[in-house]
Short mmCIF file of C-alpha atoms and ligand atoms in Angstrom, two decimals:
data_model
loop_
_atom_site.label_atom_id
_atom_site.label_comp_id
_atom_site.label_asym_id
_atom_site.label_seq_id
_atom_site.Cartn_x
_atom_site.Cartn_y
_atom_site.Cartn_z
CA MET A 1 85.68 112.09 120.33
CA GLU A 2 83.66 114.87 119.50
CA SER A 3 85.91 115.47 116.19
CA SER A 4 84.71 119.12 115.52
CA SER A 5 88.42 119.96 116.11
CA SER A 6 89.79 118.04 113.68
CA LYS A 7 92.21 119.85 111.42
CA ASN A 8 91.53 119.96 107.86
CA VAL A 9 94.68 119.33 106.15
CA PRO A 10 95.25 118.88 102.43
CA SER A 11 97.48 115.97 101.34
CA ASN A 12 99.35 118.29 99.33
CA ALA A 13 99.80 120.84 102.01
CA ASN A 14 103.13 121.78 104.11
CA GLU A 15 104.26 119.94 106.83
CA SER A 16 102.84 122.53 109.58
CA CYS A 17 99.71 123.51 107.95
CA PRO A 18 97.82 125.46 110.37
CA GLY A 19 94.56 123.66 108.82
CA VAL A 20 92.04 124.94 106.20
CA GLY A 21 89.50 126.00 108.69
CA SER A 22 91.99 128.29 110.95
CA ASP A 23 92.20 131.68 111.21
CA THR A 24 95.42 131.60 109.83
CA ALA A 25 94.83 129.46 106.73
CA GLY A 26 96.65 130.89 103.81
CA LYS A 27 98.83 133.73 105.87
CA SER A 28 100.85 131.96 108.27
CA ASP A 29 104.62 131.19 107.55
CA ALA A 30 104.23 127.64 107.00
CA CYS A 31 102.11 128.70 104.05
CA ALA A 32 104.59 129.92 101.71
CA GLY A 33 105.00 127.98 98.95
CA CYS A 34 101.97 125.74 99.44
CA PRO A 35 99.85 125.04 96.29
CA ASN A 36 96.68 125.82 98.30
CA GLN A 37 97.78 129.34 99.76
CA THR A 38 95.75 131.50 97.11
CA VAL A 39 92.64 129.68 97.95
CA CYS A 40 93.09 129.43 101.70
CA SER A 41 93.83 133.17 101.76
CA SER A 42 90.74 133.90 99.87
CA GLY A 43 88.23 132.61 102.34
CA GLU A 44 86.67 129.67 99.91
CA ALA A 45 88.57 126.98 101.59
CA GLN A 46 87.00 127.70 105.04
CA LYS A 47 83.50 127.51 103.97
CA GLU A 48 82.29 124.14 105.44
CA ASP A 49 80.41 121.92 103.29
CA PRO A 50 76.85 121.53 104.20
CA ALA A 51 77.42 117.42 104.14
CA ILE A 52 79.67 117.71 107.44
CA ALA A 53 76.35 119.03 109.12
CA GLU A 54 73.99 116.48 107.42
CA ILE A 55 76.68 113.44 108.45
CA GLY A 56 76.86 114.56 111.99
CA GLU A 57 73.13 114.74 112.17
CA LYS A 58 72.43 111.30 110.49
CA LEU A 59 75.06 109.71 112.84
CA LYS A 60 73.83 111.57 116.10
CA ASN A 61 72.18 108.10 117.15
CA VAL A 62 75.81 106.29 116.81
CA LYS A 63 77.59 106.01 119.97
CA ASN A 64 81.24 105.07 118.52
CA VAL A 65 82.11 105.55 114.80
CA ILE A 66 85.49 103.33 114.91
CA LEU A 67 87.81 103.81 111.46
CA VAL A 68 90.07 100.61 110.38
CA LEU A 69 92.81 101.55 108.51
CA SER A 70 95.65 100.31 106.70
CA GLY A 71 98.83 101.45 105.05
CA LYS A 72 98.59 98.78 102.33
CA GLY A 73 96.10 96.66 100.74
CA GLY A 74 95.92 92.72 101.64
CA VAL A 75 96.82 92.83 105.01
CA GLY A 76 93.87 92.07 106.67
CA LYS A 77 92.23 95.21 107.20
CA SER A 78 88.64 94.19 105.86
CA THR A 79 89.02 90.89 107.91
CA VAL A 80 89.81 92.91 111.09
CA SER A 81 86.75 95.09 110.34
CA THR A 82 84.52 92.11 109.63
CA GLN A 83 85.39 90.15 112.86
CA LEU A 84 85.54 93.38 115.01
CA ALA A 85 81.91 93.87 113.81
CA LEU A 86 80.80 90.35 113.99
CA SER A 87 82.53 89.58 117.66
CA LEU A 88 81.12 93.09 118.97
CA ALA A 89 77.67 91.68 117.80
CA HIS A 90 78.24 88.11 118.89
CA GLN A 91 79.35 89.32 122.55
CA ASP A 92 76.21 91.05 123.58
CA GLU A 93 72.64 90.85 121.86
CA ASN A 94 72.04 94.15 122.84
CA CYS A 95 74.90 95.75 121.36
CA ASN A 96 73.85 97.22 117.71
CA VAL A 97 76.53 97.38 115.61
CA GLY A 98 76.93 98.78 111.98
CA LEU A 99 79.48 97.63 109.22
CA LEU A 100 79.93 100.33 106.71
CA ASP A 101 82.47 99.28 103.82
CA ILE A 102 84.00 102.36 101.85
CA ASP A 103 86.92 100.41 100.11
CA ILE A 104 85.63 101.73 97.15
CA CYS A 105 88.25 99.97 95.01
CA GLY A 106 88.02 96.59 96.63
CA PRO A 107 84.74 96.26 98.75
CA SER A 108 85.23 92.74 100.21
CA VAL A 109 82.57 93.03 103.19
CA PRO A 110 79.72 91.61 101.09
CA ARG A 111 81.96 88.66 100.21
CA MET A 112 83.01 88.08 103.53
CA LEU A 113 79.90 87.91 105.21
CA GLY A 114 78.29 85.85 102.39
CA LEU A 115 76.22 88.93 101.69
CA GLU A 116 76.80 88.93 97.54
CA GLY A 117 74.40 90.06 95.61
CA GLN A 118 71.94 91.44 98.27
CA GLU A 119 70.03 94.11 96.98
CA VAL A 120 69.62 97.38 98.91
CA HIS A 121 66.30 99.13 99.41
CA GLN A 122 66.47 102.73 98.77
CA SER A 123 63.48 104.85 100.09
CA ASN A 124 62.70 108.75 100.25
CA GLU A 125 64.92 108.58 103.45
CA GLY A 126 67.67 107.05 101.62
CA TRP A 127 69.42 103.40 101.45
CA SER A 128 68.66 100.78 104.24
CA PRO A 129 71.52 99.08 105.39
CA VAL A 130 71.62 95.18 104.49
CA TYR A 131 70.93 93.10 108.26
CA PHE A 132 73.07 89.95 108.81
CA GLU A 133 71.92 89.48 112.03
CA ASP A 134 69.36 91.31 114.16
CA ASN A 135 71.86 93.55 116.04
CA LEU A 136 74.28 93.98 112.71
CA ALA A 137 73.45 96.01 109.92
CA VAL A 138 75.85 96.06 106.92
CA MET A 139 76.10 98.62 104.02
CA SER A 140 79.11 98.50 101.14
CA ILE A 141 79.53 99.66 97.98
CA GLY A 142 80.04 96.40 96.73
CA PHE A 143 75.65 96.29 96.85
CA LEU A 144 75.55 98.65 94.58
CA LEU A 145 77.86 96.97 91.88
CA PRO A 146 76.27 95.30 89.01
CA ASN A 147 79.04 92.93 88.74
CA LYS A 148 80.77 91.57 91.47
CA ASP A 149 84.18 91.68 89.49
CA ASP A 150 83.49 95.41 88.28
CA ALA A 151 86.94 97.22 89.18
CA VAL A 152 85.29 100.44 90.65
CA ILE A 153 88.38 102.61 89.18
CA TRP A 154 86.28 105.92 89.27
CA ARG A 155 88.85 109.16 90.09
CA GLY A 156 89.19 111.14 92.87
CA PRO A 157 85.91 113.44 92.63
CA ARG A 158 83.29 110.84 91.76
CA LYS A 159 85.14 108.67 94.92
CA ASN A 160 84.79 111.38 96.99
CA GLY A 161 80.95 112.01 96.06
CA LEU A 162 80.25 108.30 96.55
CA ILE A 163 81.89 108.55 100.00
CA LYS A 164 79.94 111.46 100.83
CA GLN A 165 76.62 110.13 99.60
CA PHE A 166 77.17 106.59 101.67
CA LEU A 167 77.78 109.03 105.18
CA THR A 168 74.61 110.83 104.27
CA ASP A 169 72.18 108.54 102.77
CA VAL A 170 72.79 105.39 104.82
CA ILE A 171 69.80 105.00 107.33
CA TRP A 172 71.29 103.73 110.44
CA GLU A 173 69.13 102.88 113.46
CA GLU A 174 70.69 103.47 116.84
CA LEU A 175 73.96 102.10 116.77
CA ASP A 176 76.84 101.34 119.74
CA TYR A 177 79.09 100.96 117.52
CA LEU A 178 79.69 101.77 113.79
CA ILE A 179 82.92 100.46 111.90
CA ILE A 180 83.98 101.82 108.87
CA ASP A 181 86.18 99.68 106.51
CA THR A 182 88.39 102.64 104.81
CA PRO A 183 90.43 102.39 101.51
CA PRO A 184 94.04 101.47 102.11
CA GLY A 185 96.50 104.43 102.35
CA THR A 186 96.59 108.07 103.44
CA SER A 187 94.94 109.54 99.88
CA ASP A 188 92.89 112.38 99.44
CA GLU A 189 89.91 109.83 99.98
CA HIS A 190 91.15 109.47 103.89
CA ILE A 191 91.30 113.30 104.44
CA SER A 192 87.62 113.42 102.68
CA ILE A 193 86.39 110.83 105.16
CA ILE A 194 88.00 112.65 108.06
CA GLN A 195 86.51 115.80 107.24
CA TYR A 196 83.16 114.46 106.31
CA LEU A 197 83.29 112.98 109.94
CA LYS A 198 84.13 116.02 111.72
CA LYS A 199 80.98 116.33 113.56
CA ALA A 200 80.51 112.63 113.74
CA PRO A 201 80.82 110.84 117.23
CA VAL A 202 84.48 109.37 116.02
CA THR A 203 85.88 107.36 118.94
CA GLY A 204 88.97 106.28 117.33
CA ALA A 205 91.23 104.47 114.59
CA VAL A 206 92.31 101.09 114.76
CA ILE A 207 95.32 100.25 112.23
CA VAL A 208 96.08 97.23 110.79
CA THR A 209 99.20 95.95 109.49
CA THR A 210 101.51 93.06 109.08
CA PRO A 211 105.41 92.67 110.93
CA GLN A 212 107.42 93.32 108.01
CA GLU A 213 109.26 96.80 107.81
CA VAL A 214 107.65 97.67 104.55
CA ALA A 215 104.56 97.42 106.00
CA LEU A 216 105.57 99.21 109.27
CA SER A 217 106.86 102.43 107.50
CA ASP A 218 103.14 102.42 105.99
CA VAL A 219 101.92 102.47 109.34
CA ARG A 220 104.13 105.52 110.68
CA LYS A 221 102.56 107.57 108.35
CA GLU A 222 98.98 106.30 109.06
CA ILE A 223 99.69 107.07 112.43
CA ASN A 224 101.23 110.70 111.33
CA PHE A 225 97.97 111.16 109.10
CA CYS A 226 95.91 110.72 112.51
CA LYS A 227 97.82 113.03 114.53
CA LYS A 228 97.62 115.47 111.53
CA THR A 229 93.79 115.18 111.44
CA GLU A 230 93.57 114.94 115.71
CA THR A 231 91.85 111.88 115.17
CA PRO A 232 92.66 109.43 118.05
CA VAL A 233 94.50 105.94 117.37
CA LEU A 234 92.95 103.53 119.37
CA GLY A 235 95.70 101.35 118.30
CA VAL A 236 97.42 98.65 116.39
CA VAL A 237 96.55 95.36 115.24
CA GLU A 238 99.51 93.02 113.92
CA ASN A 239 97.86 90.58 111.53
CA MET A 240 99.63 87.36 109.97
CA SER A 241 101.95 87.77 113.02
CA GLY A 242 103.33 84.01 112.94
CA PHE A 243 101.72 80.93 112.12
CA VAL A 244 100.43 78.19 114.41
CA CYS A 245 100.64 74.71 112.53
CA PRO A 246 97.11 73.14 112.86
CA ASN A 247 98.87 69.52 112.49
CA CYS A 248 101.69 70.27 115.41
CA ALA A 249 100.48 73.75 116.95
CA CYS A 250 104.21 74.46 116.63
CA GLN A 251 104.41 78.25 116.10
CA SER A 252 106.55 80.00 113.11
CA GLU A 253 107.31 83.14 111.91
CA ILE A 254 106.33 83.90 108.44
CA PHE A 255 107.50 87.54 108.29
CA PRO A 256 110.14 87.85 110.80
CA PRO A 257 109.95 91.38 112.51
CA VAL A 258 113.23 92.64 111.54
CA THR A 259 112.91 96.03 113.00
CA GLY A 260 110.92 94.75 116.19
CA GLY A 261 107.75 94.66 114.59
CA ALA A 262 104.81 96.79 115.40
CA ALA A 263 105.07 96.54 119.50
CA LYS A 264 108.56 98.30 118.70
CA MET A 265 106.90 100.87 116.74
CA CYS A 266 104.02 101.49 118.85
CA GLU A 267 106.29 101.90 121.87
CA ASP A 268 108.52 104.67 119.84
CA MET A 269 105.24 106.21 118.48
CA LYS A 270 103.36 105.87 121.76
CA VAL A 271 100.37 104.21 120.53
CA GLN A 272 98.62 101.11 121.82
CA MET A 273 99.10 97.71 120.57
CA LEU A 274 95.72 95.84 120.46
CA GLY A 275 97.03 92.23 119.57
CA ARG A 276 98.49 90.16 117.31
CA VAL A 277 96.51 88.28 114.93
CA PRO A 278 98.54 84.96 113.65
CA LEU A 279 98.20 83.76 109.72
CA GLU A 280 95.34 81.17 110.61
CA PRO A 281 93.43 78.84 107.80
CA LYS A 282 90.42 78.96 109.92
CA LEU A 283 90.40 82.26 110.07
CA LEU A 284 90.19 82.60 106.23
CA LEU A 285 87.69 79.98 106.02
CA SER A 286 85.31 81.78 108.68
CA CYS A 287 85.75 85.02 106.03
CA GLU A 288 84.92 83.17 102.89
CA ALA A 289 81.79 81.30 105.00
CA GLY A 290 80.46 84.58 106.44
CA LYS A 291 81.30 83.10 110.27
CA CYS A 292 82.15 84.84 113.43
CA PHE A 293 85.41 83.54 114.05
CA ILE A 294 85.56 83.86 117.96
CA ALA A 295 82.14 82.16 118.27
CA GLN A 296 83.28 79.28 115.90
CA HIS A 297 86.81 78.73 117.17
CA PRO A 298 86.87 80.18 120.90
CA ASP A 299 89.73 77.91 122.14
CA THR A 300 92.17 79.02 119.76
CA VAL A 301 95.09 81.68 119.78
CA THR A 302 93.51 83.44 116.96
CA ALA A 303 90.05 83.92 118.88
CA LYS A 304 91.96 84.92 121.97
CA ALA A 305 93.88 87.52 120.13
CA PHE A 306 90.68 88.81 118.54
CA VAL A 307 88.78 88.89 122.21
CA GLU A 308 91.80 91.05 123.52
CA ILE A 309 91.47 93.33 120.60
CA VAL A 310 87.60 93.87 120.84
CA GLY A 311 88.15 94.41 124.91
CA LYS A 312 90.63 96.84 124.32
CA VAL A 313 88.47 99.08 121.85
CA LYS A 314 85.32 98.63 124.15
CA ALA A 315 87.48 99.98 126.83
CA ALA A 316 88.18 102.90 124.80
CA SER A 317 84.62 103.51 123.69
CA LYS A 318 81.73 105.25 125.09
CA LYS A 319 78.99 102.92 126.90
P1 ADP B 1 92.66 94.06 102.89
O1 ADP B 1 91.41 94.52 103.49
O2 ADP B 1 93.81 94.61 103.92
O3 ADP B 1 92.84 93.95 101.40
P2 ADP B 1 91.87 91.51 103.65
O4 ADP B 1 91.20 91.48 104.93
O5 ADP B 1 90.90 91.36 102.53
O6 ADP B 1 92.98 92.23 103.35
O7 ADP B 1 92.59 89.73 103.45
C1 ADP B 1 93.59 89.80 102.34
C2 ADP B 1 92.88 87.89 102.48
O8 ADP B 1 93.87 87.26 103.41
C3 ADP B 1 91.63 87.68 102.70
O9 ADP B 1 91.29 86.58 101.85
C4 ADP B 1 91.59 87.03 104.17
O10 ADP B 1 90.62 85.98 104.26
C5 ADP B 1 93.01 86.94 104.31
N1 ADP B 1 93.55 86.60 105.50
C6 ADP B 1 93.53 88.04 106.24
N2 ADP B 1 93.88 87.80 107.51
C7 ADP B 1 94.51 86.52 107.76
C8 ADP B 1 95.00 85.66 108.80
N3 ADP B 1 95.49 86.35 110.24
N4 ADP B 1 94.94 84.43 108.42
C9 ADP B 1 94.48 83.77 107.40
N5 ADP B 1 94.22 84.34 106.62
C10 ADP B 1 94.18 85.89 106.54
#
């Protein structure tokens, strides 16, 4: 999608906010009582950050930007981002893939690809990503931390500044896919990311969840956030969906989907179900070893689930 029409809706705005960039910003009925009304009606908020055009220019050689989102941490968002990137690169050596990890509070992509401690080279043009394979380039905030156990506890403006720098300063070659692993939730950081990508070729978002109701209610928020910001939802991945015993191959439910799980929620919210990934000890090992799961264990239920997910993402993408 050319997301130039994305609505800029601050997270603290009223429900039917017309969007900061709209002609009626600060003036519509929905603006009454909104904390942003003064700044919107003054015209200050409508001025576009020059970084938006710069990011659009920087990403003009990218065909598809795919955002990977989750309502909560620990549901497998980085696992899905990493395996999606590895699978796309593995299935077609002519497909150039980038993986950008902007989960600034818990960047796990370097660990999941065995790239911890790698140095990022900086030139006059910007930062060069680290090449995991000829057709898979990776950039993560984790590469810039002096100590892998450093907690990144920066506050809003500094985080946003870093995200902006990541989007403007990384030199990507021509890419078929740029997978962006985002921080969990629907905070101000997400609003910033969507805003910064307003002129970038965003194809859509993949939302990762687990089957329990507590996780699903966050996903509903995530879907509504996408709708509000006019970001297309490519679909939902239900992760840790059952467990296949490695000894007897019998399948059990670890988190019973009391309310019908992601499938029912997708039906209700009219979004596509991309696939179900079971709890799979071998997947954890592949991630720890930085390996592509579908290449290592092609005959497993889990690999088939990933192939289905990748196929649906490809089908929704520009060729
Ligand atoms: P998030 O990015 O949502 O915080 P991660 O992708 O880092 O979550 O996953 C958390 C942990 O759970 C990681 O150690 C990961 O390897 C493991 N994990 C994720 N999904 C699965 C799965 N389907 N089977 C087994 N382990 C998984």
